Amino acid sequence: MKKRYIIATSVIGILIISYGFVGNYFYNFALNPKEEKEFLQDNPNLGESEAVSALVAEENELLDITFSDTNIPSQENIVSEDNLTLNANVYENNNADHKWAIVAHGYTSNSTQMTRWIRNFYDKGYSVLAPDLRGHGESEGDYIGMGWDDRKDMLQWIDTIIEKDPDAEIALFGISMGGATVMMTSGETLPDNVKVIVEDCGYTSVMDVFTYQLDDLFNLPPFPVMNAANTITKIRAGYDLNDASAIDQVSKSTTPMLFIHGEADSFVPFEMLDEVYRAAKVDKERLVIPGAEHGQAENVDPELYWKTVWGFVDNYM
């Protein structure tokens, strides 16, 4: 009997250690901002044509030069609910007439890589606040929020704008993880100042997109890997991957929303667009860009992209 007990205890101990090892490995792989995300390099689901790459590089260089020379941003900081100092660049526009946009970047990116979107809102007469999401850029944080904890931070950035300009009319825009962030923010109680939301290639939920990537990168089923990763996430980051649902949040939203996705997106699967779009019970529109891979809709067809954005946003601002 004692021998059986020792064996059973040993097996349980090995399983617990293995569970923790697996959970920590995949937590660090996806959510630890200090770990290099090698899976993003040469990822076929993030590919783009050489022509598009060259064009974007050239245009971004020109935008960085012309925009930064004439419009040096001010710095704003907030302290999050969990005592992180978060940074944003603020481009105040003298011709804004109380129009503001909050522009949220994607996974492993930062506000300085959102020049194209910042510039388009600014040239349209908006002041722009571009935050570094927690764990990115100049913002503190030892984990990536994937939009879930970031939604609470977005509420504080909204309040920051209203403190500056009580009559502000605010548009929320986000791409990829930033798209998920603004969708997750949409389900919170928002002030009347927030008039419209635009999301570009955001995912349905964190659990969905991680499960998809687990299969795509490792050919592994969700059980028990995602269970272990979620346990560690709750311990180390303090949130539950199962709670982090853009679908659930969008379904509670009362703010008009434009959904954008590239038809060739295989990193955040194109099919996720239908799920978040169906969940929305607000004034809504969708834009599909044929041939556009992840995050490339604006690059592939900028004329249609911005014509659709302004055609929707101008109805509410």
CSV table of C-alpha atoms in Angstrom, one decimal:
chain,number,residue,atom,x,y,z
A,1,MET,CA,0.0,0.0,0.0
A,2,LYS,CA,2.8,2.4,0.9
A,3,LYS,CA,4.6,1.6,-2.3
A,4,ARG,CA,1.5,2.4,-4.3
A,5,TYR,CA,1.1,5.7,-2.5
A,6,ILE,CA,4.6,6.7,-3.2
A,7,ILE,CA,4.2,5.8,-6.9
A,8,ALA,CA,0.9,7.7,-7.2
A,9,THR,CA,2.4,10.7,-5.4
A,10,SER,CA,5.4,10.7,-7.7
A,11,VAL,CA,3.2,10.4,-10.8
A,12,ILE,CA,1.0,13.3,-9.6
A,13,GLY,CA,4.1,15.4,-8.9
A,14,ILE,CA,5.5,14.7,-12.3
A,15,LEU,CA,2.2,15.7,-13.9
A,16,ILE,CA,2.0,18.9,-11.9
A,17,ILE,CA,5.6,19.8,-12.8
A,18,SER,CA,4.9,19.0,-16.5
A,19,TYR,CA,1.7,21.1,-16.5
A,20,GLY,CA,3.5,24.0,-15.0
A,21,PHE,CA,6.4,23.7,-17.4
A,22,VAL,CA,4.1,23.6,-20.4
A,23,GLY,CA,2.0,26.5,-19.1
A,24,ASN,CA,5.1,28.7,-18.5
A,25,TYR,CA,6.6,27.8,-21.8
A,26,PHE,CA,3.6,28.9,-23.8
A,27,TYR,CA,3.0,31.9,-21.5
A,28,ASN,CA,6.5,33.2,-22.2
A,29,PHE,CA,6.2,32.3,-25.9
A,30,ALA,CA,3.1,34.5,-26.4
A,31,LEU,CA,2.6,36.9,-23.4
A,32,ASN,CA,6.1,37.7,-22.0
A,33,PRO,CA,7.1,41.0,-23.8
A,34,LYS,CA,10.8,40.4,-22.8
A,35,GLU,CA,10.9,37.1,-24.8
A,36,GLU,CA,11.7,37.5,-28.5
A,37,LYS,CA,8.8,36.5,-30.6
A,38,GLU,CA,10.7,34.4,-33.1
A,39,PHE,CA,7.5,32.9,-34.5
A,40,LEU,CA,6.7,36.2,-36.1
A,41,GLN,CA,9.9,36.1,-38.2
A,42,ASP,CA,9.5,34.6,-41.7
A,43,ASN,CA,6.0,33.5,-40.7
A,44,PRO,CA,4.2,32.7,-44.0
A,45,ASN,CA,0.9,34.0,-42.5
A,46,LEU,CA,2.5,37.4,-42.2
A,47,GLY,CA,3.9,37.6,-45.7
A,48,GLU,CA,3.4,40.4,-48.1
A,49,SER,CA,4.6,41.0,-51.7
A,50,GLU,CA,8.0,42.7,-52.2
A,51,ALA,CA,6.2,45.5,-54.1
A,52,VAL,CA,3.9,46.2,-51.2
A,53,SER,CA,6.9,46.0,-48.7
A,54,ALA,CA,8.9,48.5,-50.8
A,55,LEU,CA,6.0,50.9,-51.2
A,56,VAL,CA,5.1,50.8,-47.5
A,57,ALA,CA,8.7,51.3,-46.5
A,58,GLU,CA,9.1,54.3,-48.8
A,59,GLU,CA,5.8,55.9,-47.8
A,60,ASN,CA,6.4,55.3,-44.1
A,61,GLU,CA,9.9,57.0,-44.4
A,62,LEU,CA,8.3,60.0,-46.1
A,63,LEU,CA,5.5,60.2,-43.5
A,64,ASP,CA,7.9,60.0,-40.6
A,65,ILE,CA,10.0,62.8,-42.0
A,66,THR,CA,7.2,65.2,-43.0
A,67,PHE,CA,5.0,64.5,-40.0
A,68,SER,CA,7.5,64.5,-37.2
A,69,ASP,CA,9.3,67.7,-38.5
A,70,THR,CA,6.1,69.7,-38.3
A,71,ASN,CA,4.1,68.0,-35.6
A,72,ILE,CA,6.3,66.9,-32.7
A,73,PRO,CA,4.0,65.0,-30.3
A,74,SER,CA,3.7,65.8,-26.6
A,75,GLN,CA,3.9,63.0,-24.0
A,76,GLU,CA,1.0,61.9,-21.8
A,77,ASN,CA,1.2,59.3,-19.0
A,78,ILE,CA,-1.4,57.6,-16.9
A,79,VAL,CA,-1.0,55.2,-14.0
A,80,SER,CA,-3.1,52.0,-14.6
A,81,GLU,CA,-5.3,50.3,-12.0
A,82,ASP,CA,-2.4,47.9,-11.3
A,83,ASN,CA,0.1,50.8,-11.0
A,84,LEU,CA,1.9,50.7,-14.3
A,85,THR,CA,3.0,53.9,-15.9
A,86,LEU,CA,1.7,54.0,-19.5
A,87,ASN,CA,2.8,56.3,-22.2
A,88,ALA,CA,1.1,57.9,-25.2
A,89,ASN,CA,2.1,60.3,-27.9
A,90,VAL,CA,-0.4,63.2,-28.4
A,91,TYR,CA,-0.7,65.1,-31.6
A,92,GLU,CA,-2.9,68.1,-30.9
A,93,ASN,CA,-4.4,69.7,-33.9
A,94,ASN,CA,-5.3,73.4,-33.8
A,95,ASN,CA,-8.0,72.7,-36.5
A,96,ALA,CA,-9.5,69.7,-34.7
A,97,ASP,CA,-12.8,71.4,-33.6
A,98,HIS,CA,-13.0,68.9,-30.6
A,99,LYS,CA,-12.5,65.8,-32.8
A,100,TRP,CA,-10.1,63.2,-31.3
A,101,ALA,CA,-8.9,59.8,-32.3
A,102,ILE,CA,-7.3,57.2,-30.1
A,103,VAL,CA,-5.1,55.0,-32.4
A,104,ALA,CA,-4.0,51.6,-31.0
A,105,HIS,CA,-1.2,49.5,-32.4
A,106,GLY,CA,-0.8,45.7,-32.8
A,107,TYR,CA,1.0,42.9,-31.1
A,108,THR,CA,4.7,43.6,-30.3
A,109,SER,CA,4.4,47.0,-32.1
A,110,ASN,CA,4.2,50.5,-30.6
A,111,SER,CA,2.7,53.9,-31.2
A,112,THR,CA,5.7,55.0,-33.4
A,113,GLN,CA,4.7,52.4,-36.0
A,114,MET,CA,1.2,53.9,-36.4
A,115,THR,CA,2.4,56.9,-38.4
A,116,ARG,CA,0.2,56.1,-41.5
A,117,TRP,CA,-3.0,56.0,-39.4
A,118,ILE,CA,-2.1,58.9,-37.1
A,119,ARG,CA,-1.3,61.0,-40.2
A,120,ASN,CA,-4.6,60.2,-41.9
A,121,PHE,CA,-6.7,61.2,-38.8
A,122,TYR,CA,-4.6,64.3,-38.2
A,123,ASP,CA,-4.9,65.4,-41.9
A,124,LYS,CA,-8.7,64.9,-41.5
A,125,GLY,CA,-8.7,67.5,-38.7
A,126,TYR,CA,-8.4,65.2,-35.7
A,127,SER,CA,-6.2,65.5,-32.7
A,128,VAL,CA,-4.7,62.1,-32.1
A,129,LEU,CA,-3.6,60.2,-29.0
A,130,ALA,CA,-1.5,57.1,-29.8
A,131,PRO,CA,-0.8,55.0,-26.7
A,132,ASP,CA,1.9,52.4,-26.2
A,133,LEU,CA,-0.2,49.4,-24.9
A,134,ARG,CA,1.0,47.8,-21.7
A,135,GLY,CA,4.3,45.9,-22.2
A,136,HIS,CA,5.0,47.7,-25.4
A,137,GLY,CA,7.0,50.8,-26.4
A,138,GLU,CA,7.6,53.2,-23.5
A,139,SER,CA,4.8,51.7,-21.4
A,140,GLU,CA,5.6,49.6,-18.4
A,141,GLY,CA,4.3,46.0,-18.0
A,142,ASP,CA,5.8,42.5,-17.8
A,143,TYR,CA,3.0,40.8,-19.8
A,144,ILE,CA,1.0,41.5,-22.9
A,145,GLY,CA,-2.6,42.2,-22.3
A,146,MET,CA,-3.9,41.1,-25.7
A,147,GLY,CA,-6.6,43.8,-25.5
A,148,TRP,CA,-8.2,42.5,-22.3
A,149,ASP,CA,-6.5,44.5,-19.6
A,150,ASP,CA,-5.7,47.1,-22.2
A,151,ARG,CA,-9.5,47.9,-22.4
A,152,LYS,CA,-9.3,49.3,-18.9
A,153,ASP,CA,-6.3,51.4,-19.9
A,154,MET,CA,-8.3,52.7,-22.9
A,155,LEU,CA,-11.0,53.9,-20.5
A,156,GLN,CA,-8.3,56.0,-18.8
A,157,TRP,CA,-7.0,57.4,-22.1
A,158,ILE,CA,-10.6,58.4,-23.0
A,159,ASP,CA,-10.8,60.2,-19.6
A,160,THR,CA,-7.5,61.9,-20.3
A,161,ILE,CA,-8.9,63.4,-23.5
A,162,ILE,CA,-12.1,64.5,-21.9
A,163,GLU,CA,-10.1,66.2,-19.1
A,164,LYS,CA,-8.2,68.1,-21.9
A,165,ASP,CA,-11.3,68.8,-23.9
A,166,PRO,CA,-14.7,68.2,-22.2
A,167,ASP,CA,-16.5,68.7,-25.6
A,168,ALA,CA,-14.3,66.1,-27.3
A,169,GLU,CA,-15.9,63.7,-29.8
A,170,ILE,CA,-13.8,60.6,-29.9
A,171,ALA,CA,-13.2,57.9,-32.4
A,172,LEU,CA,-11.5,54.7,-31.4
A,173,PHE,CA,-9.3,52.9,-33.9
A,174,GLY,CA,-7.2,49.8,-33.6
A,175,ILE,CA,-5.3,47.3,-35.8
A,176,SER,CA,-4.7,43.6,-35.0
A,177,MET,CA,-4.3,43.4,-31.2
A,178,GLY,CA,-5.3,47.1,-31.2
A,179,GLY,CA,-8.4,46.1,-33.1
A,180,ALA,CA,-9.2,43.6,-30.4
A,181,THR,CA,-8.5,46.2,-27.8
A,182,VAL,CA,-11.1,48.7,-29.2
A,183,MET,CA,-13.6,45.9,-29.6
A,184,MET,CA,-13.1,44.8,-26.0
A,185,THR,CA,-13.4,48.4,-24.9
A,186,SER,CA,-16.7,48.7,-26.8
A,187,GLY,CA,-18.4,46.5,-24.2
A,188,GLU,CA,-17.6,48.8,-21.3
A,189,THR,CA,-19.7,51.7,-20.2
A,190,LEU,CA,-18.3,54.5,-22.4
A,191,PRO,CA,-18.9,58.2,-22.0
A,192,ASP,CA,-21.1,59.9,-24.7
A,193,ASN,CA,-18.0,61.5,-26.0
A,194,VAL,CA,-17.0,58.2,-27.7
A,195,LYS,CA,-18.9,58.4,-31.0
A,196,VAL,CA,-17.6,55.6,-33.2
A,197,ILE,CA,-15.2,52.6,-33.3
A,198,VAL,CA,-13.1,51.3,-36.2
A,199,GLU,CA,-11.4,47.9,-35.9
A,200,ASP,CA,-9.0,46.4,-38.4
A,201,CYS,CA,-8.2,42.7,-38.4
A,202,GLY,CA,-8.9,42.1,-34.7
A,203,TYR,CA,-9.6,38.6,-33.3
A,204,THR,CA,-12.7,37.1,-31.8
A,205,SER,CA,-11.1,36.1,-28.5
A,206,VAL,CA,-7.7,35.5,-27.1
A,207,MET,CA,-8.5,31.9,-26.5
A,208,ASP,CA,-9.6,31.5,-30.2
A,209,VAL,CA,-6.5,33.1,-31.7
A,210,PHE,CA,-4.1,31.3,-29.4
A,211,THR,CA,-5.8,28.0,-30.1
A,212,TYR,CA,-5.5,28.7,-33.9
A,213,GLN,CA,-1.8,29.6,-33.6
A,214,LEU,CA,-1.2,26.5,-31.4
A,215,ASP,CA,-2.5,24.3,-34.2
A,216,ASP,CA,-0.8,26.4,-37.0
A,217,LEU,CA,2.7,26.6,-35.4
A,218,PHE,CA,2.9,23.4,-33.4
A,219,ASN,CA,0.1,21.2,-34.7
A,220,LEU,CA,-1.1,20.7,-31.1
A,221,PRO,CA,-4.7,20.4,-29.8
A,222,PRO,CA,-5.9,22.9,-27.2
A,223,PHE,CA,-6.1,20.4,-24.4
A,224,PRO,CA,-4.1,20.3,-22.2
A,225,VAL,CA,-1.8,23.1,-23.5
A,226,MET,CA,-4.2,26.0,-23.4
A,227,ASN,CA,-5.5,24.8,-20.0
A,228,ALA,CA,-1.9,25.0,-18.7
A,229,ALA,CA,-1.2,28.3,-20.4
A,230,ASN,CA,-4.4,29.8,-19.0
A,231,THR,CA,-3.5,28.6,-15.4
A,232,ILE,CA,-0.1,30.3,-15.7
A,233,THR,CA,-1.7,33.4,-17.2
A,234,LYS,CA,-4.1,33.8,-14.3
A,235,ILE,CA,-1.2,33.4,-11.9
A,236,ARG,CA,1.4,35.7,-13.6
A,237,ALA,CA,-0.8,38.2,-15.5
A,238,GLY,CA,-4.0,38.1,-13.4
A,239,TYR,CA,-6.5,37.5,-16.2
A,240,ASP,CA,-8.4,34.6,-17.6
A,241,LEU,CA,-7.9,33.9,-21.3
A,242,ASN,CA,-11.5,32.6,-21.4
A,243,ASP,CA,-12.8,36.0,-20.3
A,244,ALA,CA,-10.9,37.9,-23.0
A,245,SER,CA,-13.6,37.8,-25.7
A,246,ALA,CA,-14.1,40.5,-28.3
A,247,ILE,CA,-17.4,38.8,-29.3
A,248,ASP,CA,-18.9,39.1,-25.8
A,249,GLN,CA,-17.8,42.7,-25.5
A,250,VAL,CA,-19.0,43.7,-29.0
A,251,SER,CA,-22.4,42.1,-28.3
A,252,LYS,CA,-22.8,44.6,-25.4
A,253,SER,CA,-21.7,47.6,-27.3
A,254,THR,CA,-23.9,50.6,-28.1
A,255,THR,CA,-21.3,52.4,-30.2
A,256,PRO,CA,-21.4,52.3,-34.1
A,257,MET,CA,-18.6,50.1,-35.4
A,258,LEU,CA,-16.8,49.6,-38.7
A,259,PHE,CA,-15.1,46.1,-39.1
A,260,ILE,CA,-12.2,45.8,-41.6
A,261,HIS,CA,-10.3,42.6,-42.6
A,262,GLY,CA,-8.1,41.4,-45.4
A,263,GLU,CA,-9.6,38.5,-47.2
A,264,ALA,CA,-6.2,36.8,-47.4
A,265,ASP,CA,-5.5,37.1,-43.7
A,266,SER,CA,-4.3,33.7,-42.3
A,267,PHE,CA,-2.7,35.0,-39.1
A,268,VAL,CA,-5.9,36.3,-37.6
A,269,PRO,CA,-8.2,34.2,-39.8
A,270,PHE,CA,-10.5,36.1,-42.1
A,271,GLU,CA,-13.5,34.0,-40.9
A,272,MET,CA,-13.2,35.8,-37.5
A,273,LEU,CA,-14.6,38.9,-39.2
A,274,ASP,CA,-18.0,37.3,-39.6
A,275,GLU,CA,-18.2,36.3,-35.9
A,276,VAL,CA,-17.5,39.7,-34.5
A,277,TYR,CA,-19.6,41.4,-37.1
A,278,ARG,CA,-22.6,39.2,-36.3
A,279,ALA,CA,-22.2,39.8,-32.6
A,280,ALA,CA,-22.6,43.6,-33.1
A,281,LYS,CA,-26.1,44.9,-32.4
A,282,VAL,CA,-25.2,48.5,-33.3
A,283,ASP,CA,-25.0,50.6,-36.5
A,284,LYS,CA,-22.3,48.8,-38.3
A,285,GLU,CA,-20.5,48.2,-41.6
A,286,ARG,CA,-17.8,45.8,-42.8
A,287,LEU,CA,-15.0,46.3,-45.3
A,288,VAL,CA,-13.2,43.3,-46.9
A,289,ILE,CA,-10.0,44.0,-48.9
A,290,PRO,CA,-9.3,41.2,-51.4
A,291,GLY,CA,-5.7,40.0,-51.5
A,292,ALA,CA,-4.8,41.7,-48.2
A,293,GLU,CA,-2.9,39.7,-45.6
A,294,HIS,CA,-2.8,40.4,-41.9
A,295,GLY,CA,-2.6,44.1,-41.2
A,296,GLN,CA,-2.2,45.0,-44.9
A,297,ALA,CA,-5.7,46.2,-45.9
A,298,GLU,CA,-4.6,49.8,-45.8
A,299,ASN,CA,-1.5,49.1,-47.8
A,300,VAL,CA,-3.2,47.0,-50.5
A,301,ASP,CA,-6.1,49.4,-51.3
A,302,PRO,CA,-5.6,52.7,-49.4
A,303,GLU,CA,-8.1,54.6,-51.5
A,304,LEU,CA,-11.0,52.2,-50.8
A,305,TYR,CA,-9.8,51.8,-47.2
A,306,TRP,CA,-9.9,55.5,-46.3
A,307,LYS,CA,-13.0,56.2,-48.4
A,308,THR,CA,-14.8,53.6,-46.4
A,309,VAL,CA,-13.4,54.7,-43.0
A,310,TRP,CA,-14.4,58.3,-43.5
A,311,GLY,CA,-17.7,57.4,-45.2
A,312,PHE,CA,-18.6,55.6,-41.9
A,313,VAL,CA,-16.9,57.7,-39.3
A,314,ASP,CA,-18.2,61.0,-40.7
A,315,ASN,CA,-21.8,59.9,-40.0
A,316,TYR,CA,-21.2,60.1,-36.2
A,317,MET,CA,-18.5,62.8,-35.7
